[in-house]
């Protein structure tokens, strides 16, 4: 519904440019038939609740909350088989360098497997682990560490 | 003239604490290296280089736990013939158990000969000597070799002064680092970069003679082990696969590389020829098996596994057989690294959610000892002597730096680097 409204709005903009008396020097580009990747990303996050799920310490087990988020992500992704999607796994900075890489990979794989279980085509999904190389929240407080133990579903294109 | 007040101060320090000095470290006298000529070499006169080399030797030995250098002092100059006939009684009277003498001499071909001798002042015997022919601007390496024979004479262990350190130089905001593989001499000189900083790089590991470098790069979109030839600058992936590979480490002969590779949620230890070829899988347990490190004879590999539920240290034969756990102290253990003398395995002991500390344990699991007490220490790497460890310490602001600590204990000492630094690796003694 939201997408349809956005399309209508775009068509409306294009139509208003055709009003008599407004001479154009350049041809008007045709209105896009699908939303750009940025708009799709916005819609994905809005409808899934979050692009991110969080994990316990040294764990790749999906919490009930993570499963609910992934179910909503899967529902949206199933309607967009044309999109290339990458799952990025992260560890918190209190982990050691190499173990963090392996834990990040485990988290990304867990999310990918769950999305496939919920009907998202496996060919659409790739994974990468960033270990502890991209810290989302600075600091060593338990809350800050918890916010770094995450997997992010990224719409690539 | 400037050296005199400093040496007076040193003298007073020894008088005030002679017992402690004798218990913990032996005094070695470093009279200035001498020279028979004064021809200019382009990098300075032999006399000027001899004076700088003497200072560098004293500075090298001052970083050790076993030796306390005294000198160099301008008033202690020997004549060239006296280099091989020092007056032992004079040094004994000053409390020095050892004395190091030497010379720098220019050659007709424009290079320099640097010679050093180490004597026991009590027995009046020579303990070691070394000689080098070097280009004038390479006198530092010769001086480091002189420090090395002094250290070996006093301790019986290899000296690690003519060694190199590879590490990751970090710049930019902590949340979005620029990371570059950097290499420097172990005294901080000759800094150079191996990678350009356009992609994240991790865990550089030098081959035993520092000719090759294995490291992890995200250049292909995910973490993969790459091999760099430090002479030619050429780089290539270790294995031709799309899987994530990481945690590389050379075998003691430099011919093989042990590393980790991920398949699904499982990560195992593999070994591959460092020149390429198909990797051989060594572990198969479900879970994360990583951070392999060869024993100095190449027959065994220490590694980290969470197959028991938490990260622990394991040892196996180099063909993957005989895997057994060696850490039982409670808590989590990571990043085992075998000492060059084979006696110890260094590790980072994790305190989940609160960082980690550096410790050592015997390969059979006995004698565990924690060496550091800061919250975020990791990545231990051994000195060639096996008496000291280099590691990464992350400050409360999230910025990493390199530190050294001796097995004897005491405070960790910061190793100066031009930028923030992580993932250190210390080479063996160079040829």
XYZ file of C-alpha atoms in Angstrom:
588
model
C 0.000 0.000 0.000
C 2.742 2.397 1.007
C 4.697 1.586 -2.122
C 1.629 2.157 -4.287
C 1.119 5.575 -2.707
C 4.752 6.504 -3.327
C 4.384 5.452 -6.974
C 1.245 7.564 -7.290
C 3.105 10.513 -5.836
C 5.909 10.085 -8.361
C 3.456 9.818 -11.259
C 1.760 12.975 -9.973
C 5.080 14.851 -9.969
C 5.816 13.774 -13.505
C 2.318 14.784 -14.660
C 2.569 18.259 -13.132
C 5.752 18.839 -15.145
C 3.642 18.359 -18.306
C 1.303 21.307 -17.584
C 0.914 23.630 -20.543
C 2.969 26.814 -20.394
C 5.922 25.195 -18.631
C 8.385 24.787 -21.488
C 11.264 22.505 -20.742
C 14.752 22.791 -22.202
C 15.584 19.156 -21.408
C 13.433 16.087 -21.777
C 11.902 14.937 -18.499
C 13.406 11.634 -17.326
C 10.797 8.885 -17.206
C 9.436 8.211 -13.731
C 11.095 5.199 -12.066
C 9.001 2.045 -12.236
C 10.471 0.676 -9.013
C 11.751 2.378 -5.896
C 15.456 3.194 -5.609
C 17.592 1.099 -3.270
C 17.579 3.791 -0.577
C 13.780 3.901 -0.522
C 13.657 0.098 -0.462
C 16.045 0.045 2.490
C 13.843 2.496 4.313
C 10.751 0.421 3.604
C 12.552 -2.789 4.645
C 13.537 -1.360 8.026
C 10.105 0.214 8.563
C 8.257 -3.017 7.870
C 10.685 -5.438 9.557
C 11.093 -3.337 12.687
C 14.895 -3.477 12.323
C 17.651 -4.560 9.945
C 19.538 -5.772 13.007
C 19.253 -8.654 15.472
C 21.266 -8.980 18.703
C 22.918 -11.937 20.447
C 24.038 -12.978 23.918
C 27.724 -13.097 24.891
C 29.725 -15.563 22.730
C 26.393 -16.854 21.394
C 24.873 -17.231 17.947
C 21.518 -18.480 19.314
C 18.545 -16.499 18.012
C 16.453 -14.976 20.791
C 12.620 -14.911 20.465
C 12.907 -11.200 19.703
C 15.517 -11.869 16.991
C 13.275 -14.556 15.474
C 10.322 -12.146 15.366
C 12.464 -9.521 13.595
C 13.773 -12.106 11.123
C 10.233 -13.368 10.424
C 9.233 -9.836 9.447
C 12.422 -9.452 7.388
C 11.693 -12.756 5.617
C 8.129 -11.725 4.811
C 9.373 -8.565 3.117
C 12.369 -10.242 1.406
C 10.110 -12.943 -0.105
C 8.322 -10.164 -2.012
C 11.668 -8.933 -3.378
C 13.447 -11.886 -4.986
C 15.193 -9.393 -7.287
C 17.288 -7.968 -4.427
C 20.841 -9.017 -3.518
C 21.122 -9.309 0.269
C 24.186 -9.591 2.509
C 24.109 -10.649 6.179
C 26.957 -9.035 8.159
C 27.940 -10.635 11.490
C 29.742 -8.755 14.267
C 31.323 -9.559 17.636
C 31.808 -7.280 20.625
C 35.243 -5.692 21.193
C 35.915 -7.695 24.377
C 36.360 -10.792 22.198
C 39.849 -11.729 20.929
C 40.628 -10.852 17.283
C 40.317 -14.227 15.579
C 37.575 -15.699 17.749
C 35.582 -12.545 17.009
C 35.848 -13.273 13.278
C 34.564 -16.818 13.749
C 31.738 -15.732 16.083
C 30.657 -13.001 13.647
C 30.561 -15.626 10.878
C 28.508 -17.962 13.066
C 25.964 -15.200 13.757
C 25.666 -14.286 10.074
C 25.219 -17.969 9.128
C 22.552 -18.438 11.799
C 20.558 -15.492 10.440
C 20.974 -16.646 6.843
C 19.821 -20.195 7.717
C 16.759 -18.864 9.560
C 15.771 -16.598 6.646
C 16.119 -19.568 4.255
C 13.992 -21.664 6.612
C 11.326 -18.977 6.339
C 11.333 -19.159 2.548
C 13.875 -16.576 1.407
C 15.786 -18.064 -1.573
C 19.304 -19.025 -0.422
C 20.768 -17.767 -3.715
C 19.704 -14.263 -2.743
C 21.725 -14.253 0.511
C 25.450 -13.972 1.186
C 27.271 -13.617 4.509
C 30.363 -11.826 5.755
C 31.920 -11.523 9.213
C 33.490 -8.263 10.340
C 34.677 -9.714 13.661
C 35.226 -6.722 15.944
C 36.344 -4.383 13.151
C 33.200 -2.238 12.963
C 32.267 -1.180 16.466
C 28.694 0.167 16.550
C 28.726 1.458 20.119
C 31.912 2.521 21.914
C 32.725 1.598 25.477
C 33.197 -1.453 27.641
C 29.953 -1.281 29.651
C 27.893 -4.481 29.321
C 25.109 -2.562 27.501
C 27.597 -1.179 24.964
C 29.126 -4.620 24.388
C 25.659 -6.143 23.913
C 24.794 -3.626 21.185
C 27.863 -4.754 19.214
C 26.934 -8.459 19.205
C 24.776 -8.193 16.117
C 23.941 -9.361 12.624
C 22.767 -6.807 10.072
C 20.669 -7.580 6.990
C 21.905 -5.295 4.213
C 20.133 -4.745 0.908
C 23.082 -4.539 -1.496
C 21.162 -3.812 -4.740
C 81.334 16.020 28.670
C 77.612 15.538 28.826
C 78.010 11.840 29.608
C 79.763 12.440 32.927
C 76.923 13.656 35.112
C 74.732 10.822 33.803
C 77.315 8.187 34.662
C 77.744 9.670 38.122
C 74.027 9.358 38.690
C 74.084 5.747 37.509
C 76.976 5.020 39.872
C 75.035 6.408 42.805
C 72.008 4.337 41.883
C 74.058 1.150 42.038
C 75.652 2.046 45.331
C 72.266 2.618 46.891
C 70.799 -0.694 45.712
C 73.618 -3.153 45.074
C 71.798 -6.202 46.428
C 68.744 -5.812 44.246
C 70.936 -5.216 41.210
C 72.952 -8.365 41.902
C 69.897 -10.506 42.574
C 67.956 -9.574 39.510
C 70.384 -8.451 36.849
C 74.109 -8.545 36.116
C 76.021 -5.352 35.375
C 77.732 -5.177 31.987
C 80.249 -2.417 31.286
C 80.029 -0.868 27.823
C 83.168 1.208 27.234
C 82.881 3.084 23.924
C 83.699 1.107 20.799
C 86.973 2.421 19.448
C 88.370 3.038 15.984
C 91.875 2.996 14.498
C 91.097 5.637 11.880
C 89.047 8.762 11.349
C 88.154 8.612 7.658
C 84.686 9.923 6.817
C 82.318 7.229 5.531
C 79.468 9.348 4.267
C 77.294 8.269 7.214
C 79.733 9.917 9.645
C 83.309 9.206 10.736
C 84.070 5.727 12.138
C 84.592 7.415 15.504
C 81.126 9.031 15.433
C 79.499 5.758 14.359
C 81.413 3.871 17.074
C 80.057 6.277 19.711
C 76.452 5.964 18.411
C 76.782 2.159 18.215
C 77.996 2.045 21.837
C 74.966 4.048 22.926
C 72.631 1.795 20.932
C 74.135 -1.362 22.519
C 73.632 0.114 26.001
C 70.091 1.118 25.053
C 69.327 -2.416 23.741
C 70.611 -4.070 26.902
C 68.757 -1.622 29.132
C 65.463 -3.079 27.768
C 66.295 -6.522 29.199
C 65.478 -7.872 32.636
C 68.801 -9.720 32.924
C 71.433 -7.048 32.232
C 72.135 -3.556 33.545
C 74.474 -1.691 31.156
C 76.929 0.910 32.491
C 78.251 3.391 29.946
C 79.287 4.307 27.410
C 81.411 7.024 28.984
C 83.878 9.090 26.936
C 86.588 8.720 29.600
C 86.578 4.912 29.221
C 87.914 4.857 25.649
C 90.261 1.995 24.844
C 92.957 2.221 22.225
C 92.462 -0.121 19.276
C 94.937 -2.810 20.522
C 93.323 -2.794 23.987
C 89.965 -3.968 22.577
C 91.037 -7.611 22.938
C 92.909 -6.993 26.222
C 90.621 -5.005 28.546
C 91.606 -4.386 32.165
C 89.284 -6.749 34.053
C 90.163 -5.536 37.548
C 88.967 -2.028 36.713
C 85.512 -3.309 35.675
C 85.314 -5.793 38.571
C 85.932 -2.880 40.928
C 82.946 -1.106 39.360
C 80.707 -4.117 40.036
C 80.528 -5.236 36.405
C 80.369 -8.986 35.852
C 80.758 -8.541 32.081
C 82.476 -6.083 29.787
C 81.778 -5.545 26.081
C 84.501 -4.016 23.911
C 84.617 -3.440 20.186
C 85.722 -1.396 17.227
C 84.497 0.210 14.042
C 87.007 0.317 11.186
C 86.603 1.656 7.655
C 87.532 -0.591 4.736
C 89.075 0.364 1.391
C 85.752 -0.504 -0.338
C 83.898 2.141 1.685
C 82.155 -0.292 4.000
C 82.775 -0.750 7.716
C 83.987 -3.647 9.820
C 82.312 -3.771 13.229
C 83.699 -6.172 15.824
C 82.558 -6.882 19.387
C 83.917 -8.999 22.233
C 82.284 -9.998 25.505
C 84.360 -10.950 28.555
C 83.700 -12.344 32.011
C 85.530 -9.889 34.286
C 85.760 -12.364 37.174
C 87.253 -15.277 35.259
C 89.025 -13.014 32.773
C 87.788 -15.120 29.868
C 86.238 -14.274 26.500
C 82.577 -15.371 26.289
C 81.819 -14.457 22.712
C 82.700 -12.316 19.738
C 81.056 -11.212 16.537
C 82.179 -9.330 13.438
C 80.335 -7.755 10.546
C 81.064 -5.951 7.350
C 78.247 -3.493 6.719
C 77.483 -0.434 4.635
C 78.044 2.698 6.777
C 74.293 3.412 7.007
C 73.619 -0.135 8.289
C 75.723 0.192 11.428
C 72.604 -0.213 13.614
C 72.201 -3.863 12.587
C 75.835 -4.580 13.545
C 75.324 -2.861 16.913
C 72.186 -4.973 17.533
C 74.249 -8.102 16.793
C 76.805 -6.935 19.413
C 73.956 -6.542 21.924
C 72.862 -10.057 20.973
C 76.206 -11.724 21.807
C 76.299 -9.890 25.138
C 72.784 -11.077 25.969
C 73.562 -14.661 24.906
C 76.810 -14.662 26.917
C 74.955 -13.538 30.040
C 71.760 -15.608 29.720
C 72.398 -18.462 27.300
C 69.309 -17.339 25.320
C 69.285 -15.902 21.787
C 69.374 -12.113 21.635
C 66.435 -10.515 19.902
C 67.853 -7.083 19.077
C 68.335 -7.523 15.327
C 64.693 -8.485 14.826
C 61.633 -6.965 13.181
C 58.093 -6.345 14.392
C 55.065 -6.518 12.116
C 51.862 -4.913 13.360
C 48.692 -3.169 12.222
C 48.974 0.644 12.252
C 45.611 2.251 12.971
C 44.431 5.780 12.285
C 41.118 7.600 12.016
C 38.137 7.287 14.358
C 37.849 4.056 16.374
C 34.473 3.280 14.780
C 35.943 3.452 11.267
C 39.648 2.643 11.415
C 42.115 2.893 8.605
C 44.284 -0.168 9.124
C 47.640 -0.781 7.443
C 50.168 -3.581 7.870
C 53.382 -1.956 9.123
C 56.865 -3.333 9.792
C 59.615 -1.815 11.918
C 62.938 -2.820 13.442
C 62.386 -3.979 17.015
C 63.986 -0.727 18.272
C 61.353 1.302 16.380
C 63.539 2.286 13.421
C 62.873 1.721 9.708
C 59.075 1.982 9.775
C 57.450 0.936 6.520
C 53.964 0.016 5.308
C 53.063 -3.178 3.448
C 49.447 -2.278 2.606
C 47.864 0.984 1.479
C 45.006 1.330 3.982
C 42.195 0.994 1.428
C 40.864 -2.190 3.058
C 40.838 -3.671 6.564
C 43.868 -5.838 7.364
C 44.511 -8.022 10.424
C 47.097 -10.237 12.137
C 50.330 -9.857 10.111
C 52.666 -12.825 10.798
C 56.319 -12.816 9.730
C 58.090 -15.879 8.405
C 60.966 -16.953 10.693
C 63.571 -14.796 8.867
C 61.090 -11.999 8.088
C 61.267 -12.568 4.308
C 57.558 -13.350 3.904
C 54.458 -12.041 5.596
C 51.084 -13.765 6.013
C 48.157 -11.505 6.914
C 44.378 -11.237 6.667
C 42.812 -8.794 4.222
C 39.235 -7.884 3.277
C 40.351 -6.947 -0.247
C 38.114 -9.655 -1.772
C 35.059 -8.622 0.280
C 35.703 -10.901 3.221
C 38.552 -11.966 5.481
C 41.161 -13.995 3.592
C 44.767 -14.975 4.266
C 47.226 -13.355 1.860
C 50.967 -13.897 1.505
C 53.336 -11.025 0.764
C 56.939 -11.389 -0.366
C 58.631 -8.550 1.507
C 61.512 -8.399 -0.982
C 59.508 -8.106 -4.211
C 56.302 -6.663 -2.715
C 54.289 -9.329 -4.550
C 51.044 -10.500 -2.881
C 48.697 -13.446 -3.428
C 45.920 -15.297 -1.598
C 47.078 -18.375 0.364
C 44.170 -20.559 -0.793
C 41.883 -20.222 -3.807
C 38.478 -20.417 -2.172
C 35.571 -18.141 -1.428
C 35.514 -19.238 2.231
C 36.650 -16.965 5.049
C 40.253 -17.805 6.060
C 42.191 -16.189 8.911
C 44.640 -16.635 11.839
C 47.718 -17.603 9.747
C 51.034 -18.604 11.307
C 54.219 -19.947 9.691
C 55.854 -23.238 10.656
C 59.351 -22.842 12.173
C 60.973 -23.749 8.819
C 58.730 -21.255 6.993
C 57.491 -23.906 4.540
C 53.958 -24.350 5.883
C 51.234 -22.075 7.197
C 48.616 -23.167 9.716
C 45.388 -21.127 9.619
C 41.615 -21.267 10.133
C 38.929 -21.621 7.512
C 35.177 -21.261 7.974
C 32.521 -23.552 6.505
C 28.978 -22.655 7.563
C 28.850 -22.198 11.334
C 31.979 -24.341 11.730
C 35.603 -23.135 11.748
C 38.522 -25.577 11.570
C 42.328 -25.507 11.557
C 44.056 -26.251 8.249
C 47.652 -26.346 7.073
C 48.878 -25.395 3.591
C 52.219 -25.104 1.831
C 53.278 -21.451 2.064
C 53.930 -21.478 -1.705
C 50.362 -22.585 -2.448
C 48.638 -25.911 -2.964
C 45.562 -27.556 -1.467
C 44.992 -27.039 2.248
C 44.862 -30.062 4.539
C 42.227 -30.072 7.267
C 43.551 -30.859 10.759
C 40.494 -30.484 13.023
C 36.915 -31.583 12.510
C 35.149 -30.924 15.819
C 31.959 -28.868 15.570
C 32.707 -25.348 16.800
C 35.414 -22.749 16.394
C 38.969 -24.113 16.140
C 41.416 -21.267 15.501
C 44.725 -19.511 16.307
C 47.065 -22.427 15.495
C 50.754 -22.050 16.500
C 53.544 -24.548 15.763
C 55.948 -25.865 18.392
C 59.568 -24.818 17.609
C 60.425 -28.321 16.296
C 57.344 -28.238 14.028
C 55.981 -31.511 15.421
C 53.000 -30.082 17.347
C 50.403 -27.331 17.016
C 48.732 -25.436 19.855
C 45.299 -24.017 19.029
C 42.109 -22.636 20.534
C 38.744 -24.435 20.420
C 35.298 -23.885 21.915
C 34.278 -27.544 21.394
C 33.812 -27.908 25.167
C 31.398 -24.940 25.233
C 33.956 -22.243 26.020
C 37.241 -21.205 24.369
C 40.081 -23.400 25.682
C 43.669 -24.237 24.715
C 44.497 -27.517 22.964
C 47.640 -29.202 21.657
C 47.765 -31.710 18.783
C 50.361 -33.392 16.605
C 51.107 -31.461 13.408
C 49.094 -34.023 11.388
C 45.978 -33.346 13.497
C 46.180 -36.500 15.634
C 46.265 -36.632 19.436
C 44.170 -33.517 20.197
C 44.011 -32.791 23.924
C 42.962 -29.879 26.091
C 45.621 -28.200 28.257
C 43.753 -25.297 29.941
C 41.708 -26.056 33.045
C 42.021 -22.893 35.130
C 38.405 -21.820 34.688
C 37.440 -18.957 32.391
C 38.171 -18.695 28.689
C 41.546 -19.013 26.962
C 42.528 -17.719 23.526
C 45.378 -17.105 21.076
C 48.002 -19.678 22.171
C 51.560 -19.015 20.906
C 54.412 -21.470 21.438
C 57.701 -19.989 22.773
C 60.827 -20.326 20.567
C 62.544 -22.455 23.269
C 59.510 -24.746 23.456
C 59.053 -24.294 27.216
C 55.863 -22.205 27.313
C 52.644 -21.434 25.525
C 51.548 -17.802 25.879
C 47.826 -17.020 25.753
C 45.162 -14.383 26.331
C 42.792 -15.392 29.119
C 39.340 -13.964 28.488
C 37.052 -12.612 31.096
C 33.760 -12.661 29.154
C 32.438 -9.152 28.687
C 35.453 -7.656 30.448
C 38.437 -8.229 28.184
C 41.475 -10.417 28.665
C 44.957 -10.762 30.180
C 48.231 -12.275 28.993
C 49.588 -15.430 30.626
C 51.808 -18.459 30.059
C 51.369 -22.195 30.631
C 53.577 -25.236 30.057
C 52.650 -27.299 26.955
C 51.418 -30.080 29.290
C 49.007 -27.654 30.985
C 50.998 -27.156 34.201
C 52.531 -24.015 35.682
C 49.952 -21.475 34.494
C 50.883 -17.884 35.326
C 49.119 -14.608 34.466
C 51.583 -11.838 33.586
C 49.388 -8.758 33.023
C 46.526 -7.245 34.969
C 45.056 -4.668 32.581
C 41.555 -5.257 31.272
C 42.100 -5.545 27.510
C 45.336 -7.334 26.631
C 45.544 -9.766 23.717
C 47.695 -11.043 20.857
C 50.871 -12.217 22.666
C 54.010 -12.726 20.551
C 57.359 -14.044 21.806
C 60.791 -12.418 21.815
C 63.525 -14.550 20.204
C 64.931 -14.989 23.743
C 61.681 -16.621 24.997
C 62.141 -14.361 28.053
C 59.771 -11.617 26.962
C 56.373 -11.104 25.273
C 55.053 -8.375 23.020
C 51.275 -7.858 23.043
C 48.415 -5.480 22.289
C 46.795 -3.438 25.068
C 43.575 -1.533 24.344
C 42.995 1.543 26.473
C 39.669 2.638 27.981
C 39.276 4.953 24.964
C 39.359 1.939 22.639
C 42.782 2.850 21.218
C 45.300 -0.018 20.964
C 49.056 0.175 21.624
C 51.948 -2.302 21.821
C 53.489 -3.332 25.146
C 56.243 -5.682 26.293
C 56.427 -7.711 29.467
C 59.149 -10.050 30.754
C 58.322 -13.487 32.146
C 60.013 -12.372 35.364
C 56.998 -10.066 35.863
C 57.062 -6.361 36.668
C 55.212 -3.659 34.774
C 54.464 -3.853 31.084
C 56.406 -1.259 29.057
C 54.935 0.632 26.136
C 56.571 0.154 22.736
C 56.520 3.442 20.825
C 54.838 3.429 17.405
C 54.036 6.418 15.166
C 50.297 5.540 15.152
C 47.970 3.387 17.250
C 49.063 -0.230 16.888
C 47.493 -3.691 17.181
C 48.153 -7.373 16.340
C 51.952 -7.380 16.896
C 54.231 -10.149 15.628
C 57.911 -10.318 16.612
C 60.317 -12.094 14.253
C 63.120 -14.463 15.231
C 66.750 -13.273 15.047
C 67.667 -12.337 11.476
C 70.702 -13.724 9.603
